[in-house]
PDB file of C-alpha atoms and ligand atoms in Angstrom:
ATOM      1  CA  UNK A   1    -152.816  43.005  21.389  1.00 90.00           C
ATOM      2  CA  UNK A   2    -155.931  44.845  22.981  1.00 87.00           C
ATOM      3  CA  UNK A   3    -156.640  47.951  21.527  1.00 91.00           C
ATOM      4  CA  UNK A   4    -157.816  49.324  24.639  1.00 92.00           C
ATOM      5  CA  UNK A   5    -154.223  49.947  26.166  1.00 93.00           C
ATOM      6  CA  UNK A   6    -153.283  52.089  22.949  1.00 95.00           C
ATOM      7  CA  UNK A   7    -156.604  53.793  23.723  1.00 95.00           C
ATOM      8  CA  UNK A   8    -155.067  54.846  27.332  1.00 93.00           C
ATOM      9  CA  UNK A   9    -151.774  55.996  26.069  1.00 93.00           C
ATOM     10  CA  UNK A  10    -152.842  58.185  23.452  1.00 95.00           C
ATOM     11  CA  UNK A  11    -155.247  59.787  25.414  1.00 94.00           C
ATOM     12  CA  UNK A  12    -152.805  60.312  28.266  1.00 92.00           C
ATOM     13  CA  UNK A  13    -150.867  62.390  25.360  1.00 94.00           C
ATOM     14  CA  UNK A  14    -150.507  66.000  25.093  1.00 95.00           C
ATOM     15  CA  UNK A  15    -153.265  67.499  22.046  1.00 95.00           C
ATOM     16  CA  UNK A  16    -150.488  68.738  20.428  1.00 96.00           C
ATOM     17  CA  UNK A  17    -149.675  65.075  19.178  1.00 96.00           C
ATOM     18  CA  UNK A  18    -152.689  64.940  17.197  1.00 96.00           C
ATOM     19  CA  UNK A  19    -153.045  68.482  15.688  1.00 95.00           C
ATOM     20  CA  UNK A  20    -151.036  67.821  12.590  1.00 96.00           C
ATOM     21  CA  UNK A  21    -150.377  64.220  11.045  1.00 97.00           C
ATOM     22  CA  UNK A  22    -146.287  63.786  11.838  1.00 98.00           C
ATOM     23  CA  UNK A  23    -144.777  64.290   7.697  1.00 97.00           C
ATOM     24  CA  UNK A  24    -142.264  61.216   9.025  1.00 97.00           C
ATOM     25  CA  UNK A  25    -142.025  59.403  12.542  1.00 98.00           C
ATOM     26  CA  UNK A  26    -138.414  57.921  13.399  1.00 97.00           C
ATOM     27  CA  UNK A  27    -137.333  55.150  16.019  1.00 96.00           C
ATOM     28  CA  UNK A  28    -133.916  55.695  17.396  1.00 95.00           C
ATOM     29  CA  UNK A  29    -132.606  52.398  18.361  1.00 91.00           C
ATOM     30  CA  UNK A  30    -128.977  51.097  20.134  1.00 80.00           C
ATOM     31  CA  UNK A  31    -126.571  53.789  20.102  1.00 83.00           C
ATOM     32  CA  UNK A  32    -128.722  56.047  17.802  1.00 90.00           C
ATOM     33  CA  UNK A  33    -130.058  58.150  20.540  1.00 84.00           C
ATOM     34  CA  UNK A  34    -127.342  61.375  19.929  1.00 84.00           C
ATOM     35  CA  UNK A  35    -127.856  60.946  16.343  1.00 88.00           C
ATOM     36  CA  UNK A  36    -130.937  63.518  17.466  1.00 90.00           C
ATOM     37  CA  UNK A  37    -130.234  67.083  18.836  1.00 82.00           C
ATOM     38  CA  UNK A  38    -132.786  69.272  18.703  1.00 90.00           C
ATOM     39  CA  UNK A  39    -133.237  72.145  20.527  1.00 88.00           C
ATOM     40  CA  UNK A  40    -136.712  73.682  20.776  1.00 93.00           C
ATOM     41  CA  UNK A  41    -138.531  70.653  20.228  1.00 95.00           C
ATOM     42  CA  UNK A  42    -142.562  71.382  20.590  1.00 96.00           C
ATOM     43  CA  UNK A  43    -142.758  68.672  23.019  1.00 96.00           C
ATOM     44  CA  UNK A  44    -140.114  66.155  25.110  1.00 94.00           C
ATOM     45  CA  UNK A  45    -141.364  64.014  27.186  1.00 94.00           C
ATOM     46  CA  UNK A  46    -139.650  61.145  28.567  1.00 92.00           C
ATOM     47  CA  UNK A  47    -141.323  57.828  28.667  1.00 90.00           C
ATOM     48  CA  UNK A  48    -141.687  57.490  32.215  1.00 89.00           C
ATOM     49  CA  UNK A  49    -144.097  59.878  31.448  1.00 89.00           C
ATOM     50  CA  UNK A  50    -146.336  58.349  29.005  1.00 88.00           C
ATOM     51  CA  UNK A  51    -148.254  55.542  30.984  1.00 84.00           C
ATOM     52  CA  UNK A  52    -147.735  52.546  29.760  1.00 78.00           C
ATOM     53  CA  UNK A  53    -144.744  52.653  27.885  1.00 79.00           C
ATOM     54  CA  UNK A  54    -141.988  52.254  30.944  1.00 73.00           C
ATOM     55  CA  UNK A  55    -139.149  53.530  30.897  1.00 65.00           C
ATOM     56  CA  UNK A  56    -136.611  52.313  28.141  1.00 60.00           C
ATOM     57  CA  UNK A  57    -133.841  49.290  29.967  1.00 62.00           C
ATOM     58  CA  UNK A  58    -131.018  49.343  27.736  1.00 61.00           C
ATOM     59  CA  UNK A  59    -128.733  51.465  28.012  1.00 63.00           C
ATOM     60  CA  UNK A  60    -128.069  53.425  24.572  1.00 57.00           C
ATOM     61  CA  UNK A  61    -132.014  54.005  24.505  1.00 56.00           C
ATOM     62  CA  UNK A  62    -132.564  57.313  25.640  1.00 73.00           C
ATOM     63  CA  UNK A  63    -136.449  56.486  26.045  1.00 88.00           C
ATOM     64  CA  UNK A  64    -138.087  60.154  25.590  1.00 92.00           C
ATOM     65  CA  UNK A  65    -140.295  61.247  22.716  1.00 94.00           C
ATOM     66  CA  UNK A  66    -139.834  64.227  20.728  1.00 95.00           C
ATOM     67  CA  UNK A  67    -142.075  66.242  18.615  1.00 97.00           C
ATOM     68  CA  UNK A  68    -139.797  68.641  16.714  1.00 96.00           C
ATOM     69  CA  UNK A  69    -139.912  70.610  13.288  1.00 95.00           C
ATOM     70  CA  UNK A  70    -137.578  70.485  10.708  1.00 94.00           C
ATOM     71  CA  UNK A  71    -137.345  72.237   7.305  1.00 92.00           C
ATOM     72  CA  UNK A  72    -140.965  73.037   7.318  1.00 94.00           C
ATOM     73  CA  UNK A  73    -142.118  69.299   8.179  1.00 96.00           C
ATOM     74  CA  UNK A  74    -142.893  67.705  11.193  1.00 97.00           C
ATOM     75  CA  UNK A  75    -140.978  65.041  13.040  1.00 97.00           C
ATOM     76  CA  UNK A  76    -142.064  62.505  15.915  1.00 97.00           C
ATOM     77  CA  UNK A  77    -139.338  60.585  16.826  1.00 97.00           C
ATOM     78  CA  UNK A  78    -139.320  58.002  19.278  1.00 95.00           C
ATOM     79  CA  UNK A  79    -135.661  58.098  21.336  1.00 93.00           C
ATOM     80  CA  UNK A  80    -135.136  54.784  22.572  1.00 91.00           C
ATOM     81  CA  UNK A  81    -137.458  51.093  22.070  1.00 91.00           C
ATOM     82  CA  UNK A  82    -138.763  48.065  23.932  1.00 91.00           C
ATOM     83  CA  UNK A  83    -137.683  45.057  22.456  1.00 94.00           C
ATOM     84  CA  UNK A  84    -139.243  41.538  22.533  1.00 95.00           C
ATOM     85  CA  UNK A  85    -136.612  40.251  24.812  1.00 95.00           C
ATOM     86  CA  UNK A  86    -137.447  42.549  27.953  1.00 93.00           C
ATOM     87  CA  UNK A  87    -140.546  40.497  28.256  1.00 92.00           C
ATOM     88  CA  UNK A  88    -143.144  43.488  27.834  1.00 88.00           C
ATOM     89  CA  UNK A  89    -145.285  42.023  26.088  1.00 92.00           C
ATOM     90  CA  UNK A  90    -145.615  43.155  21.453  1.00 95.00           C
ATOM     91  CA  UNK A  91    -148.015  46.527  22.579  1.00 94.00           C
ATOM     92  CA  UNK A  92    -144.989  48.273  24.096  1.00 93.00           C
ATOM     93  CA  UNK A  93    -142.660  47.096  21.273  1.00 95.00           C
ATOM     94  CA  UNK A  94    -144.979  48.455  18.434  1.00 97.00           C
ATOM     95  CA  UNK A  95    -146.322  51.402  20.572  1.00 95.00           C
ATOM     96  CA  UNK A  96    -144.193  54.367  18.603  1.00 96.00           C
ATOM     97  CA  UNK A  97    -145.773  52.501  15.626  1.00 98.00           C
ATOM     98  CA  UNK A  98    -149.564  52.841  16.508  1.00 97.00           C
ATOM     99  CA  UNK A  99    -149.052  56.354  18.005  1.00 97.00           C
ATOM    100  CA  UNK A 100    -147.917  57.448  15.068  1.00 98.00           C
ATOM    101  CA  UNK A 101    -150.879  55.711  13.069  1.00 98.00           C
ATOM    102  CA  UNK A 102    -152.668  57.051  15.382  1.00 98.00           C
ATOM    103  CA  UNK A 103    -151.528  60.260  14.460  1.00 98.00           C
ATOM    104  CA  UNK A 104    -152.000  60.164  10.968  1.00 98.00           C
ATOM    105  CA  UNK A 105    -148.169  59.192  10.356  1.00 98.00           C
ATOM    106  CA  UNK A 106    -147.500  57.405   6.767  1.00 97.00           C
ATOM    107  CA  UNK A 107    -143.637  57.014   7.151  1.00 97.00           C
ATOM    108  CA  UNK A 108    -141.275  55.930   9.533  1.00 98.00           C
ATOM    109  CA  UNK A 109    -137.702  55.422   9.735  1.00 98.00           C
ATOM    110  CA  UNK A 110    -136.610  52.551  11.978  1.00 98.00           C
ATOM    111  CA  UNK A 111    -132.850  53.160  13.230  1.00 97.00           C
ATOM    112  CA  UNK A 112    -130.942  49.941  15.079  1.00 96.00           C
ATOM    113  CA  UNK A 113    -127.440  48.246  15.775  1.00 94.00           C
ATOM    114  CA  UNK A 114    -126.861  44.880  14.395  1.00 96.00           C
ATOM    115  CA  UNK A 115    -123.914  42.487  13.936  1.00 96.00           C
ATOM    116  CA  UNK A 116    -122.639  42.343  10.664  1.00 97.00           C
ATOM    117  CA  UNK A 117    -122.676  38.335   8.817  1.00 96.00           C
ATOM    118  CA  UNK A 118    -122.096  38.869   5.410  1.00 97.00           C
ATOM    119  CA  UNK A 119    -118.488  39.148   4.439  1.00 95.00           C
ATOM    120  CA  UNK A 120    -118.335  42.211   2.611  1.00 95.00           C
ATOM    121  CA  UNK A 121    -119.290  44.299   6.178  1.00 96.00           C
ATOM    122  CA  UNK A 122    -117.258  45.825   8.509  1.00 92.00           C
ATOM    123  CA  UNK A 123    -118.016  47.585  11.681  1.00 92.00           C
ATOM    124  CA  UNK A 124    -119.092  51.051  11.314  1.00 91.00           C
ATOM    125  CA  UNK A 125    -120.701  50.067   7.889  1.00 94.00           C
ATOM    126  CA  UNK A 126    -124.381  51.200   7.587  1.00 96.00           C
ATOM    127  CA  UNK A 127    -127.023  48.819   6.011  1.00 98.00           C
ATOM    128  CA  UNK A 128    -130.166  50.257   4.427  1.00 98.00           C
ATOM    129  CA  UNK A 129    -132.953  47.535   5.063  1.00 98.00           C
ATOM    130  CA  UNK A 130    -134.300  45.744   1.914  1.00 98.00           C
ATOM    131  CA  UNK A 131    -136.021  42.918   3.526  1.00 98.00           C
ATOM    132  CA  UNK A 132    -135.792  40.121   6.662  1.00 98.00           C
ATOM    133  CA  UNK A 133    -136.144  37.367   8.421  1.00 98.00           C
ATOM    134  CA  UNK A 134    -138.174  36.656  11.391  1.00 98.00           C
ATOM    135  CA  UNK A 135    -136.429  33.591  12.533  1.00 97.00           C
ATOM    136  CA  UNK A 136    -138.864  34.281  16.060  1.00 96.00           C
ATOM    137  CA  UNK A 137    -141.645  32.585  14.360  1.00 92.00           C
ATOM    138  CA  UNK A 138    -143.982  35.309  15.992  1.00 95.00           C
ATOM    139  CA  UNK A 139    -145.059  38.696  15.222  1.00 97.00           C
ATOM    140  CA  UNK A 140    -147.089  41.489  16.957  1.00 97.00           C
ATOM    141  CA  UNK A 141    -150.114  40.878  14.608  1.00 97.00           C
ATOM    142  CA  UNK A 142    -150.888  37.350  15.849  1.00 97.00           C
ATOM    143  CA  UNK A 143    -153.812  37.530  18.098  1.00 95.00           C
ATOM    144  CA  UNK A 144    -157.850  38.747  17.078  1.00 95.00           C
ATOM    145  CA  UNK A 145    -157.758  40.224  14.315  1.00 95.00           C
ATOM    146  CA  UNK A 146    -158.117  44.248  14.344  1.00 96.00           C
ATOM    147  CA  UNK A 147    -159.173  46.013  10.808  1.00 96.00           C
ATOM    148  CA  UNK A 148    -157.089  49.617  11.811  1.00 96.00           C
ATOM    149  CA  UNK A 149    -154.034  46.989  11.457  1.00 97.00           C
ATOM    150  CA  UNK A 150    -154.855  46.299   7.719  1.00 97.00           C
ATOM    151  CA  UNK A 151    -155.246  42.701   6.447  1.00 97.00           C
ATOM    152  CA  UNK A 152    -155.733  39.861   8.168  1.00 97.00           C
ATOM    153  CA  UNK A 153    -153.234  38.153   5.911  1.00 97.00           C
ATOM    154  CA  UNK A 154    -150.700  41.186   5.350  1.00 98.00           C
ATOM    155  CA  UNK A 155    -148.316  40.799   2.236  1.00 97.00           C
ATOM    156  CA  UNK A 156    -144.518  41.011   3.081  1.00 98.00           C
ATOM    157  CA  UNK A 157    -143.462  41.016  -0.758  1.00 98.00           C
ATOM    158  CA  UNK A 158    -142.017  44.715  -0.002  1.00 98.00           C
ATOM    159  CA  UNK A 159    -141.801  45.887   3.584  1.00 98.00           C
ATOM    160  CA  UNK A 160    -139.339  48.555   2.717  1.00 98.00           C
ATOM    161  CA  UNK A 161    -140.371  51.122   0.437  1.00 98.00           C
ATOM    162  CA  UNK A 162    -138.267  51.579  -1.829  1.00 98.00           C
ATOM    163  CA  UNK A 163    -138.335  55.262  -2.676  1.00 97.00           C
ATOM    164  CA  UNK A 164    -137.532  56.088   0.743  1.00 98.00           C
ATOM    165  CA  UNK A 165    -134.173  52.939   0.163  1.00 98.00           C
ATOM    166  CA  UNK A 166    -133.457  55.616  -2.656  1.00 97.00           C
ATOM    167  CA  UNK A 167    -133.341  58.466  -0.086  1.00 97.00           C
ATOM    168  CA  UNK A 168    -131.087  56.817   2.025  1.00 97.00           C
ATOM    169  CA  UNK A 169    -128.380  55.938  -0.635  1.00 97.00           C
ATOM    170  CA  UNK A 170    -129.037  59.325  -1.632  1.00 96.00           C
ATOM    171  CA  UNK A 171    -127.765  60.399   1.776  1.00 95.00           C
ATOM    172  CA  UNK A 172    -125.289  57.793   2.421  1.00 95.00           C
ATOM    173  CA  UNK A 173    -123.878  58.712  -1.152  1.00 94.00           C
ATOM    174  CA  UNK A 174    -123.685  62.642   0.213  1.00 92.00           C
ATOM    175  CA  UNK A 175    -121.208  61.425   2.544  1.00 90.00           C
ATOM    176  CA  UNK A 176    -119.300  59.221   0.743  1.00 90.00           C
ATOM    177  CA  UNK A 177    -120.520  56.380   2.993  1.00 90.00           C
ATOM    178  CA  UNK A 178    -120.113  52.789   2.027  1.00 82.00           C
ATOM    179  CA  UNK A 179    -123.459  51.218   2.351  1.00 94.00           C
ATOM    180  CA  UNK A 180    -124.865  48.073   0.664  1.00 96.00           C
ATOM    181  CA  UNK A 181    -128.752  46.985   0.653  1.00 98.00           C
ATOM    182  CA  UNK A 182    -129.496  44.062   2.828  1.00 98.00           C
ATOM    183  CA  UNK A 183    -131.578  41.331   4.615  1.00 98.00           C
ATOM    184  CA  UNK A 184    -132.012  41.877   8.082  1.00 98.00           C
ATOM    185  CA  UNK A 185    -132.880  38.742  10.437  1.00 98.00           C
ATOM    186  CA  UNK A 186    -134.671  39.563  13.241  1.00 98.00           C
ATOM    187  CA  UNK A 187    -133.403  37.443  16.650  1.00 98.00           C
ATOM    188  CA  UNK A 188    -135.124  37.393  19.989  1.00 97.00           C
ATOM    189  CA  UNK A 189    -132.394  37.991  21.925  1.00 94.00           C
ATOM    190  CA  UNK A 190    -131.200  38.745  24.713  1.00 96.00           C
ATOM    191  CA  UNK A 191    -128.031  36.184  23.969  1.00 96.00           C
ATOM    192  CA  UNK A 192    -126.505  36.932  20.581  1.00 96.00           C
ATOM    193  CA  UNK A 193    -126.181  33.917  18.451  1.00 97.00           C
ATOM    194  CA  UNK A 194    -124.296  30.989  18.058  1.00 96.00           C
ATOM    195  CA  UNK A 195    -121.780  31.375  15.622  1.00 96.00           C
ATOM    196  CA  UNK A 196    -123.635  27.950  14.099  1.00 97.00           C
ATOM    197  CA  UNK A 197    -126.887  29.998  14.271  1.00 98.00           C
ATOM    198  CA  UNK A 198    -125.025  32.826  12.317  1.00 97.00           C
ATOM    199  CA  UNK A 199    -123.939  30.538   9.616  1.00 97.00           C
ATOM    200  CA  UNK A 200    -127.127  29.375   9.611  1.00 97.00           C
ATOM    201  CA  UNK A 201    -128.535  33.103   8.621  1.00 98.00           C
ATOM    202  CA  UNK A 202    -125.923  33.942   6.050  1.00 97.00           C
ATOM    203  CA  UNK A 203    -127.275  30.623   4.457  1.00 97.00           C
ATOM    204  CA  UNK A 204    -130.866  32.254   4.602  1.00 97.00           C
ATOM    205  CA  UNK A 205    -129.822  35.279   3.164  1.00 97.00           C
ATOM    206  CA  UNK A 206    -129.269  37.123   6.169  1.00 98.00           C
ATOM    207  CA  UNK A 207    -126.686  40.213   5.657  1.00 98.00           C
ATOM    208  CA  UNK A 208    -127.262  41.456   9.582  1.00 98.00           C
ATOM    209  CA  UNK A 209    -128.717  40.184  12.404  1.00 98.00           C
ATOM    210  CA  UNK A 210    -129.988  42.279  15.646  1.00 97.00           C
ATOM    211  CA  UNK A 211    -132.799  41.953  18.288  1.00 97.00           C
ATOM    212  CA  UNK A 212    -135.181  44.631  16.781  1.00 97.00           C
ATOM    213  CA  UNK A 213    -136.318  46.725  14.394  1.00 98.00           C
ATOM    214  CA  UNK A 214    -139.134  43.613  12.361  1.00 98.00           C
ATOM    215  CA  UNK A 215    -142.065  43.647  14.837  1.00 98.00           C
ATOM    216  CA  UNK A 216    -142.379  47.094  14.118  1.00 98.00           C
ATOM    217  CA  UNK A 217    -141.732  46.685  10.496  1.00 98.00           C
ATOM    218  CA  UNK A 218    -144.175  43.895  10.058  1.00 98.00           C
ATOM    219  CA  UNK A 219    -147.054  46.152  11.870  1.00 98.00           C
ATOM    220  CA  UNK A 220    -146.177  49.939  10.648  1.00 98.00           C
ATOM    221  CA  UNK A 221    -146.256  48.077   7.111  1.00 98.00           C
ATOM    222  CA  UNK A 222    -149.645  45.889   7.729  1.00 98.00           C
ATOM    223  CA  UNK A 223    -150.647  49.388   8.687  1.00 98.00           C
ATOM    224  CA  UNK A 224    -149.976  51.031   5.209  1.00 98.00           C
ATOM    225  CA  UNK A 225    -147.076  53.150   6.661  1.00 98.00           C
ATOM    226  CA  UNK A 226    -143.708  53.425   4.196  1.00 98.00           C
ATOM    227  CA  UNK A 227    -141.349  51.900   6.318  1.00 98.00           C
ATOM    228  CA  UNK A 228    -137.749  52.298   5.987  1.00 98.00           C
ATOM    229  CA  UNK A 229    -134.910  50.820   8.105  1.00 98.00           C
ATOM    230  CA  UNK A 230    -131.044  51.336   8.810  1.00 97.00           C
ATOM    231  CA  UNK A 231    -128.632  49.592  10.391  1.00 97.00           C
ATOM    232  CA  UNK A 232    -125.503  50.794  12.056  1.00 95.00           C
ATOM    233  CA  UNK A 233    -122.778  47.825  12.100  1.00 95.00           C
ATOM    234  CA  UNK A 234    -121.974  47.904  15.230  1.00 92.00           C
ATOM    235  CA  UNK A 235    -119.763  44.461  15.610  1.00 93.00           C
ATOM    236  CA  UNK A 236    -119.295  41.394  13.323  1.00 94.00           C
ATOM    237  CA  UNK A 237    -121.435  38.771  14.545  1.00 96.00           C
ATOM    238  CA  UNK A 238    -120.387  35.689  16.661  1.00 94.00           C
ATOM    239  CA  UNK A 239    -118.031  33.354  14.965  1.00 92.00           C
ATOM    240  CA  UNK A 240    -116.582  36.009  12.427  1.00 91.00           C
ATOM    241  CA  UNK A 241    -116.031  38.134  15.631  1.00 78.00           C
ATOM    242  CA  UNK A 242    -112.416  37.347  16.269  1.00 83.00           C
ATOM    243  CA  UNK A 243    -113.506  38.071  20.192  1.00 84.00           C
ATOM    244  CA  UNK A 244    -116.686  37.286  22.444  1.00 85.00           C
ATOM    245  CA  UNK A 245    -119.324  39.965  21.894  1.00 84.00           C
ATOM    246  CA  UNK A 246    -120.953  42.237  24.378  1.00 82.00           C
ATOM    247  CA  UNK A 247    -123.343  45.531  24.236  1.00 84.00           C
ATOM    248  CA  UNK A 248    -120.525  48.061  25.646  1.00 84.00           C
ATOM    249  CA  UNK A 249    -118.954  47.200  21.784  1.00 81.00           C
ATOM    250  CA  UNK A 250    -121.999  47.966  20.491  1.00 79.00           C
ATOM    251  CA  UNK A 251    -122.472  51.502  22.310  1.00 84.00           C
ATOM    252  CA  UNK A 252    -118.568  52.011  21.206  1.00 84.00           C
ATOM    253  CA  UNK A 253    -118.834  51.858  17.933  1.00 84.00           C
ATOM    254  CA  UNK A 254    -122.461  54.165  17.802  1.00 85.00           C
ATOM    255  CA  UNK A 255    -120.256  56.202  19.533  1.00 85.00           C
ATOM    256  CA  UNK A 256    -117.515  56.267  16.885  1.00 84.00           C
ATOM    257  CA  UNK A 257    -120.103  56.721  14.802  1.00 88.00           C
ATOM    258  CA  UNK A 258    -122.056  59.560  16.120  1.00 90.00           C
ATOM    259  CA  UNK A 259    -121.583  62.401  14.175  1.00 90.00           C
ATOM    260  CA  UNK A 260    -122.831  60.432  10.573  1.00 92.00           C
ATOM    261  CA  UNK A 261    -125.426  58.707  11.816  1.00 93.00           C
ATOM    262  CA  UNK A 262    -126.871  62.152  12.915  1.00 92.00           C
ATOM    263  CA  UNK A 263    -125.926  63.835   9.552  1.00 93.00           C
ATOM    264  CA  UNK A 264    -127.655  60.408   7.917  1.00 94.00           C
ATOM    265  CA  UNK A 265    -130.712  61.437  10.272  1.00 94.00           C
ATOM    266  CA  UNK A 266    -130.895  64.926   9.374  1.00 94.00           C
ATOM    267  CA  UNK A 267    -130.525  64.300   5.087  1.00 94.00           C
ATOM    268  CA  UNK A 268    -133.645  61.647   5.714  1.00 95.00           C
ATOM    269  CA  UNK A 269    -135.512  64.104   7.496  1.00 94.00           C
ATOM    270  CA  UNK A 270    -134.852  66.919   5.312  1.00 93.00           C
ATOM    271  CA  UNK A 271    -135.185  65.372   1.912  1.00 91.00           C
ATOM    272  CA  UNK A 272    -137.991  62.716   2.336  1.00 90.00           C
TER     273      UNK A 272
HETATM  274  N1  HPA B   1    -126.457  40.140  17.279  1.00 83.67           N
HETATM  275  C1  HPA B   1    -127.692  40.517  17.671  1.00 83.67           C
HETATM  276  N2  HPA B   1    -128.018  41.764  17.967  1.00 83.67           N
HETATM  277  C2  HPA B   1    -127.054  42.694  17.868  1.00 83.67           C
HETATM  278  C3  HPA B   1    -125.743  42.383  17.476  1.00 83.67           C
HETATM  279  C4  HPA B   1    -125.431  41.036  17.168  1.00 83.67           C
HETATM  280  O1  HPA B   1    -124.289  40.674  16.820  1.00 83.67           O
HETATM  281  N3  HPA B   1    -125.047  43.542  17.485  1.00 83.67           N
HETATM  282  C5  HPA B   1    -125.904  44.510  17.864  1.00 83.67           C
HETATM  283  N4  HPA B   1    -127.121  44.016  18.093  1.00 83.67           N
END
C-alpha cells in the first residue's frame, strides 16, 4: 500500500478529525449501520465525500463517517466498509483503520455479519471475536515494508484484546444475550462457500465465517491498536443452511436484530 494515498485523504479531512485522538473508533459492517443514531454528531460526512474512499456498494453499508461524543469520550465511527471482494484494492479496505491511527486512535471495534458453522449457533446469535483465520492467504501488510505499520513480522498470538472481549460479555451479559467466544475465518467472497469449504472451516476451528472484518484486524493490530470484533449471526452457513443463502437474509435478520445490536453499541461505547 503507498502511503501517499492515506496522505491525500487525511488531508482532504476536516481539522476537527485531528484535534483530539478518537477515545475508541468503530466500523459498522452488514446490517450494523442503524445500530448508530446519533443526533448532533460534530461531523457527518458521507464517503462520497472523502476522496478516495468511494462510496460504500453493498447495500446495508451506510458509507458516511461520524465524529460524535458520547459520555464524555469521543467516537469516530466508520458507517459502512470496502471489502476485498469489490476489487478496490487493501488501502480502501483498511482506510477507517489508518485514519484513525492517524488520529491518534488506540481502539477499535470492528462490527460484521457472518454465517454461523459451529453447531451450537443460531441466527441472531452474536459472536465476540477471539481469533481467525485468513483462509485468503493475503493480507493488507504484504507489500514494502512501512515502520508507522509496526513490525515487519507482526505477531498474531492475540489480535483481540482481551479486556475489551471482557467488555463485550459484560454487555452482552446486561442483556441477557447468548453469546459464545469464537474463531472467525475470514473468506474473500463475493460467493459464500461451499458447504465442503464450510466443513472444511469447522475442521480448522472456524466458529463463523464472513467476507470482512481480518484485513483490518491484522493491520489496526500490527498498528498497536486494541482491536475488538463482533459478529451478528446473520444466517447458518451453506450446507447447515436448510435453504440457498443470499444477502437480503442477511439484511433481515440485522434487521430483526436492530434494536440490540445498537444497545450492544452504546454499552461498548459507554463503558470501554
Ligand atoms: N458466509 C460469508 N459471509 C457471510 C455469510 C456467510 O454465510 N453471512 C454473512 N456474511
Amino acid at each position: 500500500m503507498d502511503a501517499t494515498f492515506f496522505d491525500k485523504v487525511a488531508a482532504a479531512l476536516p481539522a476537527v478529525c485531528f484535534e483530539q485522538a478518537p477515545d475508541l473508533a468503530i466500523v459498522l459492517g452488514s446490517g450494523w449501520g442503524d445500530a448508530l443514531q446519533v443526533d448532533r454528531p460534530l461531523l457527518r460526512l458521507s464517503y462520497a465525500d472523502i476522496p478516495g474512499f468511494g462510496a460504500a456498494t453493498v447495500p446495508g453499508h451506510a458509507g458516511e463517517f461520524l465524529l460524535y461524543e458520547r459520555a464524555g469520550k469521543r467516537i469516530a465511527a466508520f458507517c459502512g466498509r470496502r471489502h476485498w471482494y469489490e476489487g478496490v484494492g487493501w488501502a480502501c479496505v483498511v482506510l477507517p483503520v489508518e485514519l484513525v491511527r492517524r488520529m491518534g486512535g488506540k481502539r477499535i471495534l470492528l462490527t460484521n455479519a457472518a454465517g454461523g458453522l459451529n453447531p451450537a449457533l443460531h441466527a441472531g446469535d452474536f459472536v465476540i471475536l477471539r481469533d481467525h483465520v485468513n483462509t485468503v492467504g493475503i493480507n493488507p501488510l504484504i507489500g514494502p515494508h512501512n515502520p508507522a505499520w509496526g513490525a515487519r513480522f507482526p505477531d498474531m498470538t492475540e489480535v483481540y484484546t482481551p479486556r475489551l472481549r471482557d467488555v463485550l460479555h459484560a454487555a452482552a451479559a446486561k442483556r441477557g444475550l447468548r453469546v459464545m467466544e469464537g474463531v472467525y475465518a475470514f473468506t474473500s467472497g463475493p460467493v459464500f462457500e461451499t458447504p465442503a469449504e464450510i466443513h472444511m472451516y469447522g475442521h480448522m476451528g472456524a466458529d463463523v465465517v464472513g467476507m470482512s472484518t481480518v484485513p483490518e484486524a491484522v493491520f489496526a493490530h500490527a498498528c498497536g491498536l486494541e482491536v475488538a470484533g463482533l459478529t451478528l449471526v446473520s444466517n447458518l452457513a451453506a450446507g447447515i443452511s436448510p435453504k440457498p443463502l443470499c444477502h437480503e437474509e442477511v439484511m433481515a435478520a440485522s434487521k430483526a436484530a436492530q434494536s440490540v445490536m445498537a444497545g450492544l453499541v452504546d454499552d461498548f461505547v459507554t463503558s470501554v
